[in-house]
PDB file of C-alpha atoms and ligand atoms in Angstrom:
ATOM      1  CA  UNK A   1      47.302  -1.061  38.172  1.00 90.00           C
ATOM      2  CA  UNK A   2      47.471   1.124  41.262  1.00 97.00           C
ATOM      3  CA  UNK A   3      47.818  -0.733  44.575  1.00 98.00           C
ATOM      4  CA  UNK A   4      47.979   2.065  47.139  1.00 98.00           C
ATOM      5  CA  UNK A   5      46.738   5.666  47.001  1.00 98.00           C
ATOM      6  CA  UNK A   6      48.022   8.125  49.608  1.00 98.00           C
ATOM      7  CA  UNK A   7      46.068  11.384  49.847  1.00 98.00           C
ATOM      8  CA  UNK A   8      46.723  14.287  52.172  1.00 98.00           C
ATOM      9  CA  UNK A   9      46.149  17.920  52.864  1.00 98.00           C
ATOM     10  CA  UNK A  10      48.792  20.192  54.358  1.00 98.00           C
ATOM     11  CA  UNK A  11      49.019  23.925  55.011  1.00 98.00           C
ATOM     12  CA  UNK A  12      52.506  24.389  56.378  1.00 98.00           C
ATOM     13  CA  UNK A  13      54.008  21.204  54.917  1.00 98.00           C
ATOM     14  CA  UNK A  14      54.358  18.854  57.888  1.00 98.00           C
ATOM     15  CA  UNK A  15      51.619  16.402  56.912  1.00 98.00           C
ATOM     16  CA  UNK A  16      52.982  16.655  53.357  1.00 98.00           C
ATOM     17  CA  UNK A  17      56.406  15.424  54.525  1.00 98.00           C
ATOM     18  CA  UNK A  18      54.695  12.595  56.387  1.00 99.00           C
ATOM     19  CA  UNK A  19      52.716  11.698  53.256  1.00 98.00           C
ATOM     20  CA  UNK A  20      55.844  11.467  51.098  1.00 98.00           C
ATOM     21  CA  UNK A  21      57.469   9.159  53.667  1.00 98.00           C
ATOM     22  CA  UNK A  22      54.335   6.976  53.937  1.00 98.00           C
ATOM     23  CA  UNK A  23      54.277   6.651  50.138  1.00 98.00           C
ATOM     24  CA  UNK A  24      58.025   5.836  50.076  1.00 98.00           C
ATOM     25  CA  UNK A  25      57.443   3.122  52.686  1.00 98.00           C
ATOM     26  CA  UNK A  26      54.595   1.599  50.700  1.00 98.00           C
ATOM     27  CA  UNK A  27      56.752   1.659  47.555  1.00 97.00           C
ATOM     28  CA  UNK A  28      59.461  -0.297  49.451  1.00 95.00           C
ATOM     29  CA  UNK A  29      56.879  -3.064  49.342  1.00 90.00           C
ATOM     30  CA  UNK A  30      57.304  -2.957  45.563  1.00 89.00           C
ATOM     31  CA  UNK A  31      53.774  -1.808  44.891  1.00 96.00           C
ATOM     32  CA  UNK A  32      52.435   0.846  42.570  1.00 97.00           C
ATOM     33  CA  UNK A  33      51.793   3.840  44.849  1.00 98.00           C
ATOM     34  CA  UNK A  34      50.193   7.178  43.990  1.00 98.00           C
ATOM     35  CA  UNK A  35      50.412  10.316  46.105  1.00 98.00           C
ATOM     36  CA  UNK A  36      47.872  13.156  45.877  1.00 98.00           C
ATOM     37  CA  UNK A  37      47.838  16.548  47.557  1.00 98.00           C
ATOM     38  CA  UNK A  38      44.107  17.211  47.915  1.00 98.00           C
ATOM     39  CA  UNK A  39      44.616  20.969  47.619  1.00 98.00           C
ATOM     40  CA  UNK A  40      46.110  20.482  44.148  1.00 97.00           C
ATOM     41  CA  UNK A  41      44.111  17.547  42.792  1.00 97.00           C
ATOM     42  CA  UNK A  42      40.680  17.059  41.322  1.00 97.00           C
ATOM     43  CA  UNK A  43      38.853  14.075  42.790  1.00 97.00           C
ATOM     44  CA  UNK A  44      37.355  12.982  39.457  1.00 96.00           C
ATOM     45  CA  UNK A  45      40.875  12.748  37.941  1.00 97.00           C
ATOM     46  CA  UNK A  46      41.975   9.972  40.304  1.00 98.00           C
ATOM     47  CA  UNK A  47      38.610   8.459  41.244  1.00 97.00           C
ATOM     48  CA  UNK A  48      39.352   5.443  39.031  1.00 97.00           C
ATOM     49  CA  UNK A  49      42.615   4.827  40.858  1.00 98.00           C
ATOM     50  CA  UNK A  50      40.816   5.003  44.190  1.00 98.00           C
ATOM     51  CA  UNK A  51      38.366   2.396  42.958  1.00 97.00           C
ATOM     52  CA  UNK A  52      41.077   0.007  41.781  1.00 96.00           C
ATOM     53  CA  UNK A  53      43.470   0.488  44.738  1.00 98.00           C
ATOM     54  CA  UNK A  54      43.603  -2.155  47.443  1.00 98.00           C
ATOM     55  CA  UNK A  55      44.500   0.461  50.047  1.00 98.00           C
ATOM     56  CA  UNK A  56      43.817   4.154  50.624  1.00 98.00           C
ATOM     57  CA  UNK A  57      45.844   6.088  53.186  1.00 98.00           C
ATOM     58  CA  UNK A  58      44.648   9.508  54.357  1.00 98.00           C
ATOM     59  CA  UNK A  59      46.723  12.278  55.945  1.00 99.00           C
ATOM     60  CA  UNK A  60      45.294  15.332  57.674  1.00 98.00           C
ATOM     61  CA  UNK A  61      46.510  18.027  60.018  1.00 98.00           C
ATOM     62  CA  UNK A  62      44.220  19.092  62.865  1.00 98.00           C
ATOM     63  CA  UNK A  63      42.777  22.527  62.261  1.00 97.00           C
ATOM     64  CA  UNK A  64      40.360  23.979  64.792  1.00 97.00           C
ATOM     65  CA  UNK A  65      39.947  20.505  66.331  1.00 98.00           C
ATOM     66  CA  UNK A  66      38.891  19.049  62.991  1.00 98.00           C
ATOM     67  CA  UNK A  67      40.363  17.446  59.851  1.00 98.00           C
ATOM     68  CA  UNK A  68      41.380  19.775  57.038  1.00 98.00           C
ATOM     69  CA  UNK A  69      38.488  20.984  54.922  1.00 97.00           C
ATOM     70  CA  UNK A  70      39.781  19.211  51.779  1.00 98.00           C
ATOM     71  CA  UNK A  71      39.908  15.933  53.712  1.00 98.00           C
ATOM     72  CA  UNK A  72      36.295  16.388  54.837  1.00 98.00           C
ATOM     73  CA  UNK A  73      35.253  16.857  51.218  1.00 98.00           C
ATOM     74  CA  UNK A  74      37.350  13.880  50.146  1.00 98.00           C
ATOM     75  CA  UNK A  75      35.714  11.619  52.741  1.00 98.00           C
ATOM     76  CA  UNK A  76      32.234  12.601  51.657  1.00 97.00           C
ATOM     77  CA  UNK A  77      33.103  11.979  48.001  1.00 97.00           C
ATOM     78  CA  UNK A  78      34.560   8.598  48.895  1.00 96.00           C
ATOM     79  CA  UNK A  79      31.118   7.734  50.204  1.00 92.00           C
ATOM     80  CA  UNK A  80      30.001   7.592  46.556  1.00 93.00           C
ATOM     81  CA  UNK A  81      32.557   4.871  45.745  1.00 96.00           C
ATOM     82  CA  UNK A  82      32.567   1.264  46.760  1.00 91.00           C
ATOM     83  CA  UNK A  83      35.492   1.182  49.149  1.00 96.00           C
ATOM     84  CA  UNK A  84      34.153  -1.510  51.470  1.00 97.00           C
ATOM     85  CA  UNK A  85      36.850  -4.061  52.293  1.00 97.00           C
ATOM     86  CA  UNK A  86      39.815  -1.937  51.224  1.00 98.00           C
ATOM     87  CA  UNK A  87      42.729  -1.492  53.608  1.00 98.00           C
ATOM     88  CA  UNK A  88      43.206   1.941  55.096  1.00 98.00           C
ATOM     89  CA  UNK A  89      45.429   3.966  57.395  1.00 98.00           C
ATOM     90  CA  UNK A  90      45.472   7.497  58.767  1.00 98.00           C
ATOM     91  CA  UNK A  91      48.256   9.908  59.714  1.00 99.00           C
ATOM     92  CA  UNK A  92      48.740  13.574  60.399  1.00 98.00           C
ATOM     93  CA  UNK A  93      50.636  16.378  62.029  1.00 98.00           C
ATOM     94  CA  UNK A  94      49.129  18.413  64.844  1.00 98.00           C
ATOM     95  CA  UNK A  95      49.956  21.120  67.364  1.00 98.00           C
ATOM     96  CA  UNK A  96      48.252  20.373  70.693  1.00 98.00           C
ATOM     97  CA  UNK A  97      45.038  18.353  70.513  1.00 98.00           C
ATOM     98  CA  UNK A  98      45.408  16.284  67.333  1.00 98.00           C
ATOM     99  CA  UNK A  99      41.950  14.710  67.203  1.00 98.00           C
ATOM    100  CA  UNK A 100      41.479  15.007  63.416  1.00 98.00           C
ATOM    101  CA  UNK A 101      43.100  11.640  62.681  1.00 98.00           C
ATOM    102  CA  UNK A 102      40.635   9.882  65.005  1.00 98.00           C
ATOM    103  CA  UNK A 103      37.725  11.546  63.283  1.00 98.00           C
ATOM    104  CA  UNK A 104      39.047  10.329  59.908  1.00 98.00           C
ATOM    105  CA  UNK A 105      39.648   6.848  61.358  1.00 98.00           C
ATOM    106  CA  UNK A 106      36.016   6.653  62.530  1.00 98.00           C
ATOM    107  CA  UNK A 107      34.693   7.865  59.174  1.00 98.00           C
ATOM    108  CA  UNK A 108      36.840   5.372  57.248  1.00 98.00           C
ATOM    109  CA  UNK A 109      35.584   2.541  59.472  1.00 98.00           C
ATOM    110  CA  UNK A 110      32.020   3.638  58.731  1.00 97.00           C
ATOM    111  CA  UNK A 111      32.831   3.456  55.013  1.00 97.00           C
ATOM    112  CA  UNK A 112      33.921  -0.147  55.489  1.00 97.00           C
ATOM    113  CA  UNK A 113      37.724   0.173  55.478  1.00 98.00           C
ATOM    114  CA  UNK A 114      39.845  -2.329  57.337  1.00 98.00           C
ATOM    115  CA  UNK A 115      42.350  -0.100  59.125  1.00 98.00           C
ATOM    116  CA  UNK A 116      45.778  -1.680  59.366  1.00 97.00           C
ATOM    117  CA  UNK A 117      47.146   0.401  62.264  1.00 98.00           C
ATOM    118  CA  UNK A 118      46.225   3.032  64.802  1.00 98.00           C
ATOM    119  CA  UNK A 119      46.511   6.593  63.424  1.00 98.00           C
ATOM    120  CA  UNK A 120      50.071   7.927  63.308  1.00 98.00           C
ATOM    121  CA  UNK A 121      50.303  11.418  64.792  1.00 98.00           C
ATOM    122  CA  UNK A 122      53.348  13.675  64.901  1.00 98.00           C
ATOM    123  CA  UNK A 123      53.651  17.066  66.608  1.00 98.00           C
ATOM    124  CA  UNK A 124      54.461  19.755  64.009  1.00 98.00           C
ATOM    125  CA  UNK A 125      57.354  18.960  61.650  1.00 98.00           C
ATOM    126  CA  UNK A 126      58.387  15.268  61.539  1.00 98.00           C
ATOM    127  CA  UNK A 127      62.001  14.571  62.570  1.00 98.00           C
ATOM    128  CA  UNK A 128      64.036  11.585  61.297  1.00 98.00           C
ATOM    129  CA  UNK A 129      62.401   9.269  63.838  1.00 98.00           C
ATOM    130  CA  UNK A 130      58.966  10.539  62.800  1.00 98.00           C
ATOM    131  CA  UNK A 131      59.711  10.001  59.126  1.00 98.00           C
ATOM    132  CA  UNK A 132      60.914   6.482  59.896  1.00 98.00           C
ATOM    133  CA  UNK A 133      57.543   5.793  61.596  1.00 98.00           C
ATOM    134  CA  UNK A 134      55.800   7.099  58.476  1.00 98.00           C
ATOM    135  CA  UNK A 135      57.794   4.768  56.212  1.00 98.00           C
ATOM    136  CA  UNK A 136      56.973   1.900  58.572  1.00 98.00           C
ATOM    137  CA  UNK A 137      53.279   2.703  58.291  1.00 98.00           C
ATOM    138  CA  UNK A 138      53.530   2.666  54.492  1.00 98.00           C
ATOM    139  CA  UNK A 139      55.333  -0.644  54.562  1.00 97.00           C
ATOM    140  CA  UNK A 140      52.719  -2.113  56.938  1.00 98.00           C
ATOM    141  CA  UNK A 141      50.026  -1.134  54.433  1.00 98.00           C
ATOM    142  CA  UNK A 142      52.019  -2.696  51.571  1.00 98.00           C
ATOM    143  CA  UNK A 143      52.400  -5.951  53.499  1.00 97.00           C
ATOM    144  CA  UNK A 144      48.657  -6.157  54.080  1.00 97.00           C
ATOM    145  CA  UNK A 145      48.012  -5.564  50.391  1.00 97.00           C
ATOM    146  CA  UNK A 146      50.435  -8.340  49.507  1.00 96.00           C
ATOM    147  CA  UNK A 147      48.804 -10.649  52.052  1.00 96.00           C
ATOM    148  CA  UNK A 148      51.949 -10.971  54.169  1.00 91.00           C
TER     149      UNK A 148
HETATM  150  C1  FMN B   1      44.473  27.930  61.963  1.00 77.48           C
HETATM  151  C2  FMN B   1      45.116  26.779  62.690  1.00 77.48           C
HETATM  152  C3  FMN B   1      44.367  26.004  63.572  1.00 77.48           C
HETATM  153  C4  FMN B   1      44.939  24.921  64.247  1.00 77.48           C
HETATM  154  N1  FMN B   1      44.169  24.175  65.086  1.00 77.48           N
HETATM  155  C5  FMN B   1      44.735  23.122  65.758  1.00 77.48           C
HETATM  156  C6  FMN B   1      43.939  22.325  66.632  1.00 77.48           C
HETATM  157  O1  FMN B   1      42.751  22.534  66.825  1.00 77.48           O
HETATM  158  N2  FMN B   1      44.551  21.274  67.260  1.00 77.48           N
HETATM  159  C7  FMN B   1      45.868  20.970  67.064  1.00 77.48           C
HETATM  160  O2  FMN B   1      46.346  19.987  67.629  1.00 77.48           O
HETATM  161  N3  FMN B   1      46.642  21.717  66.251  1.00 77.48           N
HETATM  162  C8  FMN B   1      46.114  22.779  65.591  1.00 77.48           C
HETATM  163  N4  FMN B   1      46.877  23.533  64.739  1.00 77.48           N
HETATM  164  C9  FMN B   1      48.312  23.189  64.568  1.00 77.48           C
HETATM  165  C10 FMN B   1      48.544  22.364  63.304  1.00 77.48           C
HETATM  166  O3  FMN B   1      47.807  21.154  63.343  1.00 77.48           O
HETATM  167  C11 FMN B   1      50.026  22.045  63.187  1.00 77.48           C
HETATM  168  O4  FMN B   1      50.736  23.242  62.967  1.00 77.48           O
HETATM  169  C12 FMN B   1      50.342  21.063  62.102  1.00 77.48           C
HETATM  170  O5  FMN B   1      51.728  20.740  62.142  1.00 77.48           O
HETATM  171  C13 FMN B   1      49.976  21.593  60.718  1.00 77.48           C
HETATM  172  O6  FMN B   1      50.204  20.600  59.778  1.00 77.48           O
HETATM  173  P1  FMN B   1      50.526  20.956  58.254  1.00 77.48           P
HETATM  174  O7  FMN B   1      51.933  21.547  58.242  1.00 77.48           O
HETATM  175  O8  FMN B   1      50.482  19.642  57.568  1.00 77.48           O
HETATM  176  O9  FMN B   1      49.493  21.929  57.794  1.00 77.48           O
HETATM  177  C14 FMN B   1      46.319  24.617  64.058  1.00 77.48           C
HETATM  178  C15 FMN B   1      47.086  25.408  63.172  1.00 77.48           C
HETATM  179  C16 FMN B   1      46.496  26.465  62.487  1.00 77.48           C
HETATM  180  C17 FMN B   1      47.330  27.281  61.544  1.00 77.48           C
END
């Protein structure tokens, strides 16, 4: 039984590092956590896990003032699932404007997610402090799932 699914897209690896730390933080909550790189995964292969998860966390860099293309596709495919009432969170690395996470936040709200925190944004590569914030976000999601 999967509790939390963390999905992300990354080109130069920064959002990927954040995603790993978010997943580690959620696993500290002793939940079953899955991590998927959207550029290397096929939606249909983990669709069932998305449906059974209590929380879905989405990571995206900002590219040309928008979320990554794979994240856009993922969000539209999630519209075919019943995700209403699940917990959600958003994170991502950016360079200068960083609006992609807010776009994803809005779309997840429209899908009926209950977002557990404001989007976590980090400029370029996360440092130790940034990774700690990512683990904290994962743990916050885990606590919600456990009803704490
Ligand atoms: C083609 C391209 C377009 C980008 N556009 C933006 C942008 O519009 N706003 C922004 O804040 N950062 C922008 N960036 C910077 C990236 O968001 C930043 O490098 C980020 O750390 C990349 O995350 P990743 O390593 O997970 O791919 C852009 C980077 C590239 C390569």
